[in-house]
Coordinates of C-alpha atoms in Angstrom, one line a residue:
A165 CA 143.0 38.1 218.6
L166 CA 140.4 40.9 218.8
L167 CA 142.7 43.3 216.8
I168 CA 143.1 40.6 214.1
V169 CA 139.3 40.1 213.9
A170 CA 138.7 43.8 213.7
L171 CA 141.3 44.2 211.0
L172 CA 139.8 41.3 209.0
Q173 CA 136.3 42.9 209.3
L174 CA 137.7 46.3 208.0
L175 CA 139.4 44.5 205.1
Y176 CA 136.2 42.6 204.3
L177 CA 134.1 45.9 204.4
S178 CA 136.7 47.6 202.2
F179 CA 136.5 44.7 199.7
L180 CA 132.7 45.0 199.6
S181 CA 133.0 48.8 199.0
K182 CA 135.3 48.2 196.0
L183 CA 133.1 45.5 194.6
H184 CA 130.1 47.7 195.1
G185 CA 131.9 50.5 193.3
K186 CA 132.6 48.4 190.3
Q187 CA 129.0 47.3 190.1
Q188 CA 127.9 51.0 190.2
R189 CA 130.4 51.9 187.4
Y190 CA 129.3 49.1 185.0
K191 CA 125.6 48.7 186.1
Y192 CA 123.8 52.0 186.5
S193 CA 120.2 52.7 185.9
E194 CA 118.8 56.2 185.2
L195 CA 115.9 56.3 187.6
F196 CA 114.3 59.3 186.2
G197 CA 115.1 58.8 182.5
S198 CA 115.3 62.5 181.6
K199 CA 114.4 63.3 178.0
K200 CA 116.4 66.5 178.2
T201 CA 119.7 64.6 178.4
S202 CA 119.2 61.0 177.1
N203 CA 117.5 61.9 173.8
Q204 CA 120.3 64.3 172.8
G205 CA 123.1 62.0 173.9
E206 CA 124.4 64.6 176.4
K207 CA 125.9 63.7 179.7
N208 CA 124.0 64.6 182.8
P209 CA 126.7 66.0 185.2
R210 CA 124.6 65.4 188.2
R211 CA 124.1 61.8 187.3
E212 CA 127.8 61.4 186.5
H213 CA 128.7 62.9 189.9
L214 CA 126.3 60.7 191.7
R215 CA 127.6 57.7 189.8
Y216 CA 131.1 58.5 190.9
S217 CA 130.0 59.2 194.5
L218 CA 128.3 55.8 194.7
S219 CA 131.3 54.0 193.1
T220 CA 133.6 55.1 195.9
G221 CA 131.7 53.1 198.5
G222 CA 131.9 56.0 200.9
I223 CA 134.3 56.2 203.9
F224 CA 134.0 54.9 207.4
D225 CA 133.7 57.2 210.4
G226 CA 136.1 57.1 213.3
S227 CA 134.2 54.3 215.1
G228 CA 133.9 52.2 211.9
Q229 CA 130.2 51.8 212.6
Y230 CA 129.0 54.2 209.9
R231 CA 129.6 54.7 206.2
V232 CA 129.7 58.3 205.0
Y233 CA 129.1 59.5 201.5
K234 CA 130.5 63.1 201.5
N235 CA 129.1 65.3 198.8
L236 CA 126.8 62.6 197.4
I237 CA 125.2 65.5 195.5
K238 CA 127.0 68.8 195.0
S239 CA 125.3 72.1 194.4
D240 CA 126.1 74.5 191.6
F241 CA 127.6 76.8 194.2
S242 CA 130.1 74.2 195.4
T243 CA 130.8 72.9 191.9
N244 CA 131.6 76.4 190.5
Q245 CA 133.7 77.5 193.5
K246 CA 137.3 78.0 192.5
P247 CA 139.9 75.8 194.3
G248 CA 141.8 77.8 196.9
A249 CA 139.3 80.6 197.0
D250 CA 139.2 82.7 200.1
P251 CA 136.5 81.2 202.4
R252 CA 135.7 84.7 203.7
S253 CA 134.2 85.5 200.3
H254 CA 131.5 83.1 201.3
H255 CA 130.7 84.4 204.8
L256 CA 128.0 82.1 206.3
A257 CA 126.6 78.7 205.5
L258 CA 123.9 76.7 207.1
A259 CA 124.5 73.1 208.2
T260 CA 121.7 70.7 209.2
H261 CA 120.8 67.1 209.5
T262 CA 117.8 64.8 209.2
T263 CA 116.3 61.4 208.1
I264 CA 114.2 61.3 205.0
N265 CA 111.0 61.5 207.0
N266 CA 111.9 65.1 208.0
L267 CA 113.6 66.0 204.7
H268 CA 110.3 67.7 203.5
H269 CA 111.3 70.6 205.9
L270 CA 114.0 71.5 203.4
N271 CA 111.3 73.3 201.4
S272 CA 110.4 75.8 204.1
L273 CA 114.1 76.2 205.1
L274 CA 115.1 77.2 201.6
E275 CA 112.3 79.8 201.4
R276 CA 114.0 81.7 204.3
W277 CA 117.6 80.7 203.7
Q278 CA 118.4 81.4 200.1
S279 CA 122.1 80.7 200.4
P280 CA 124.5 77.7 200.6
L281 CA 123.1 74.8 202.7
S282 CA 124.8 71.6 203.7
V283 CA 122.5 68.7 204.6
A284 CA 123.6 65.4 206.2
I285 CA 121.0 62.6 205.9
F286 CA 120.9 59.4 208.0
A287 CA 119.2 56.4 206.4
N288 CA 118.8 52.9 207.6
G289 CA 117.8 49.7 205.7
Q290 CA 115.6 50.3 202.7
D291 CA 115.7 54.0 203.3
V292 CA 119.3 54.1 202.2
K293 CA 118.2 53.6 198.6
F294 CA 115.2 55.9 198.9
A295 CA 117.4 58.7 200.3
T296 CA 119.8 58.3 197.3
A297 CA 116.9 58.6 194.9
F298 CA 115.3 61.5 196.8
V299 CA 118.4 63.7 196.8
Y300 CA 119.0 63.0 193.1
A301 CA 115.4 63.9 192.4
L302 CA 115.6 67.1 194.5
S303 CA 118.8 68.2 192.7
L304 CA 117.4 67.3 189.3
F305 CA 114.0 68.9 189.5
C306 CA 114.3 71.8 192.1
P307 CA 116.3 74.7 190.8
Q308 CA 117.0 76.2 194.2
V309 CA 118.1 72.9 195.6
Q310 CA 120.3 72.4 192.5
A311 CA 121.8 75.9 193.0
L312 CA 122.5 75.8 196.8
V313 CA 122.2 72.5 198.5
D314 CA 125.0 69.9 199.1
F315 CA 123.8 66.5 200.3
H316 CA 125.8 64.0 202.3
L317 CA 124.5 60.5 203.3
V318 CA 125.3 58.5 206.4
C319 CA 124.3 54.8 206.9
H320 CA 125.6 51.8 208.8
S321 CA 128.9 50.5 207.7
G322 CA 127.3 47.2 206.5
E323 CA 125.0 49.1 204.2
M324 CA 125.7 50.8 200.9
A325 CA 123.9 53.5 198.9
S326 CA 122.4 52.7 195.5
F327 CA 119.4 53.3 193.4
P328 CA 116.2 51.4 194.4
D329 CA 115.8 49.8 190.9
Q330 CA 113.2 47.3 192.1
D331 CA 111.0 50.2 193.4
R332 CA 110.9 52.4 190.3
E333 CA 107.1 52.6 190.5
H334 CA 107.4 54.7 193.7
F335 CA 109.2 57.4 191.7
A336 CA 107.2 57.2 188.4
G337 CA 105.9 60.4 187.0
L338 CA 108.3 62.7 189.0
E339 CA 109.7 64.2 185.8
E340 CA 106.2 65.5 184.9
K341 CA 105.4 66.7 188.4
G342 CA 108.7 68.5 189.0
C343 CA 109.9 69.9 192.3
P344 CA 106.4 70.0 193.9
G345 CA 106.0 66.3 193.1
V346 CA 109.3 65.4 194.8
F347 CA 108.4 67.3 198.0
A348 CA 104.9 65.7 197.9
K349 CA 106.5 62.3 197.8
L350 CA 108.7 63.3 200.7
E351 CA 105.6 64.4 202.6
S352 CA 104.3 60.8 202.4
H353 CA 107.4 59.7 204.5
R354 CA 107.0 62.3 207.2
D355 CA 105.0 60.2 209.7
K356 CA 107.0 57.0 209.2
Y357 CA 109.0 57.6 212.4
K358 CA 108.5 59.9 215.4
N359 CA 111.4 61.9 216.9
Y360 CA 114.0 59.8 215.1
A361 CA 112.9 56.6 216.9
I362 CA 114.0 54.6 213.9
G363 CA 114.2 51.2 215.5
S364 CA 115.1 49.4 218.7
N365 CA 118.7 48.8 217.6
V366 CA 119.2 51.9 215.5
S367 CA 120.5 55.1 217.2
Y368 CA 120.4 58.4 215.4
P369 CA 124.0 59.6 215.2
N370 CA 123.2 63.3 215.5
N371 CA 126.7 64.6 216.4
L372 CA 128.3 62.6 213.5
L373 CA 125.7 64.1 211.2
R374 CA 126.4 67.7 212.5
N375 CA 130.1 67.2 211.8
V376 CA 129.6 65.8 208.4
A377 CA 127.3 68.7 207.5
R378 CA 129.8 71.2 208.9
S379 CA 132.7 69.8 207.0
G380 CA 130.7 69.9 203.9
T381 CA 131.1 73.7 203.6
D382 CA 134.1 76.0 203.2
A383 CA 132.3 79.0 204.6
A384 CA 134.2 81.2 207.2
Y385 CA 131.2 81.0 209.6
I386 CA 128.6 78.2 210.1
L387 CA 125.2 78.0 211.7
V388 CA 124.2 74.5 212.7
I389 CA 120.5 73.9 213.3
D390 CA 117.9 71.1 213.1
I391 CA 116.1 70.9 209.8
D392 CA 112.7 71.8 211.3
M393 CA 114.0 75.2 212.5
I394 CA 113.6 78.4 210.5
P395 CA 116.2 81.2 210.7
S396 CA 114.9 84.8 210.8
A397 CA 114.3 86.6 207.6
N398 CA 117.3 88.4 206.1
L399 CA 119.7 86.9 208.8
L400 CA 122.5 86.3 206.2
H401 CA 122.6 89.9 204.9
Q402 CA 122.4 91.4 208.4
F403 CA 125.1 89.1 209.7
V404 CA 127.5 90.0 206.8
T405 CA 126.8 93.7 207.4
M406 CA 127.6 93.3 211.1
L407 CA 130.9 91.5 210.4
M408 CA 132.1 94.6 208.6
R409 CA 131.8 96.5 211.9
R410 CA 132.8 93.8 214.4
E411 CA 134.2 90.3 213.9
P412 CA 133.9 87.9 216.9
A413 CA 137.0 87.0 218.9
A414 CA 138.5 83.6 218.5
D415 CA 136.8 82.3 221.7
E416 CA 133.4 83.9 220.9
V417 CA 130.3 82.5 219.1
L418 CA 127.2 84.5 218.3
V419 CA 124.1 83.0 220.0
L420 CA 120.7 83.2 218.2
P421 CA 117.7 83.1 220.6
A422 CA 115.6 80.1 219.6
F423 CA 111.8 80.0 220.0
E424 CA 108.9 77.5 219.6
I425 CA 105.7 78.7 218.0
R426 CA 102.1 77.2 218.1
H427 CA 101.7 75.1 215.0
T428 CA 98.5 77.0 214.1
R429 CA 100.4 80.3 213.9
K430 CA 102.0 81.8 210.8
M431 CA 105.8 82.2 211.1
P432 CA 106.7 85.8 212.1
A433 CA 108.4 87.7 209.3
T434 CA 110.0 90.4 211.5
K435 CA 111.5 90.8 215.0
A436 CA 108.6 93.0 216.0
E437 CA 106.1 90.3 215.0
L438 CA 108.1 87.8 217.0
V439 CA 108.1 90.0 220.1
Q440 CA 104.4 90.6 219.8
L441 CA 103.7 86.8 219.6
Y442 CA 106.0 86.2 222.6
Q443 CA 104.1 88.8 224.7
V444 CA 100.7 87.1 224.1
G445 CA 102.0 83.6 224.7
E446 CA 101.9 82.3 221.1
V447 CA 105.7 82.0 221.1
R448 CA 107.9 80.7 223.9
P449 CA 111.6 79.9 224.5
F450 CA 113.0 76.8 222.9
Y451 CA 112.8 73.7 225.1
D452 CA 110.7 75.7 227.6
E453 CA 108.9 72.6 228.9
L454 CA 111.5 69.9 228.0
C455 CA 114.6 71.5 229.5
P456 CA 114.2 75.1 230.5
R457 CA 117.6 75.1 232.2
C458 CA 119.2 74.2 228.8
Q459 CA 118.2 77.6 227.4
A460 CA 117.9 79.8 230.6
P461 CA 121.3 81.5 230.2
T462 CA 120.2 83.0 227.0
N463 CA 118.1 85.4 229.2
Y464 CA 115.1 85.7 226.9
S465 CA 113.4 88.4 229.0
Q466 CA 116.4 90.7 228.5
W467 CA 116.6 89.9 224.8
I468 CA 112.9 90.6 224.3
N469 CA 113.2 93.8 226.2
L470 CA 116.1 95.0 224.0
A471 CA 114.4 93.7 220.8
S472 CA 111.2 95.6 221.5
K473 CA 113.2 98.8 221.5
S474 CA 115.7 98.1 218.7
S475 CA 115.0 99.1 215.1
G476 CA 118.5 99.5 213.8
P477 CA 121.0 97.0 212.2
L478 CA 121.9 93.7 213.8
E479 CA 124.2 94.0 216.7
V480 CA 125.5 92.0 219.7
A481 CA 123.0 92.6 222.4
Y482 CA 125.0 91.4 225.4
T483 CA 127.8 89.0 226.3
I484 CA 127.4 85.9 228.5
N485 CA 130.0 83.3 229.6
W486 CA 128.9 79.7 229.0
A487 CA 127.5 77.8 232.0
D488 CA 126.4 74.2 232.3
P489 CA 123.9 73.0 230.9
W490 CA 123.4 75.8 228.3
E491 CA 123.1 74.5 224.7
P492 CA 122.4 77.5 222.5
F493 CA 122.2 77.6 218.7
Y494 CA 124.9 79.9 217.4
I495 CA 126.9 81.2 214.5
G496 CA 130.6 80.1 215.0
A497 CA 133.8 80.2 213.0
R498 CA 134.7 77.0 211.1
T499 CA 137.5 76.7 213.7
V500 CA 135.0 75.9 216.5
P501 CA 135.7 72.3 217.8
L502 CA 133.7 69.5 216.2
Y503 CA 130.9 67.7 218.1
D504 CA 131.7 64.6 220.2
E505 CA 130.5 61.7 218.0
N506 CA 130.2 59.3 220.9
F507 CA 126.8 61.0 221.7
R508 CA 123.8 59.7 219.8
Q509 CA 120.0 59.9 220.0
Y510 CA 119.0 62.2 222.8
G511 CA 120.8 63.6 225.8
F512 CA 123.8 66.0 226.2
N513 CA 124.9 65.8 222.6
R514 CA 125.1 69.5 222.0
I515 CA 126.0 70.3 225.6
S516 CA 129.1 68.1 225.2
Q517 CA 130.2 70.3 222.3

């Protein structure tokens, strides 16, 4: 009886998806009425792709509790990649996840990471429509986002992505303000929730989002970080140069020491600046107060000692075997196992992987 009920629910949700898709095909509103395309009768490829993405109704995750819109918005990089191209030609991509209240961090992230980026966004309730509008606005008005960022959207299975037609006034004037206007609008959402505490009955599916972001890129190597983290300057170029000398073994990943910095401090531009700030206590190891054991195997003192003496190209500093409960941030091959999607919100989600 339970199996029959579950099957009927899936059939019902599938029917809703198809119905929603037809509505999106035949009833579509241009939220940002761009004069560049509409006046000349030209088709806007981003709008057409978004229209198609919405019309599919998304797909369900393995649990059936979430609806996933893969490639809701595709970057120029992904759109122009030739089918069957060797992924090694695109060495390293960055994958990250967020809600719309933290999406404003994308601006700082792109300043450092000027290369392909896969972003999985979780939205709940009314935010599903706002997230749809925001990613479209970012891809339409921000050239760097347009060039490099692929967006994926995750919501509960009973919700569907669409444009917030009844809330057009919230997005009025974005065409004139351009990219700064979109990020300014995102800033107004930044304090809506704290630490992904979305609601009493809503858990943040962090591992599902990590997997969605990871699967949204064809790069040979992937770096998965939280959206409010900033990679070191020139990491991509240095990593590619290092690969020419030494590729990791199949059972190896390349750990990046992660740090926390005082919010009043400017982000260090070089390794030497980072070491100096660390030595005066303005920078500390990631999770130093919350879970020092979770980062202890990184051996920050050894890394700082080596970093203070090193001025050459990027190299592997030392090798460590994994030990519980270490949860480092790392660059790994796309063959690295996916994250366990049963883990949500806080607690052991990255350790499980």
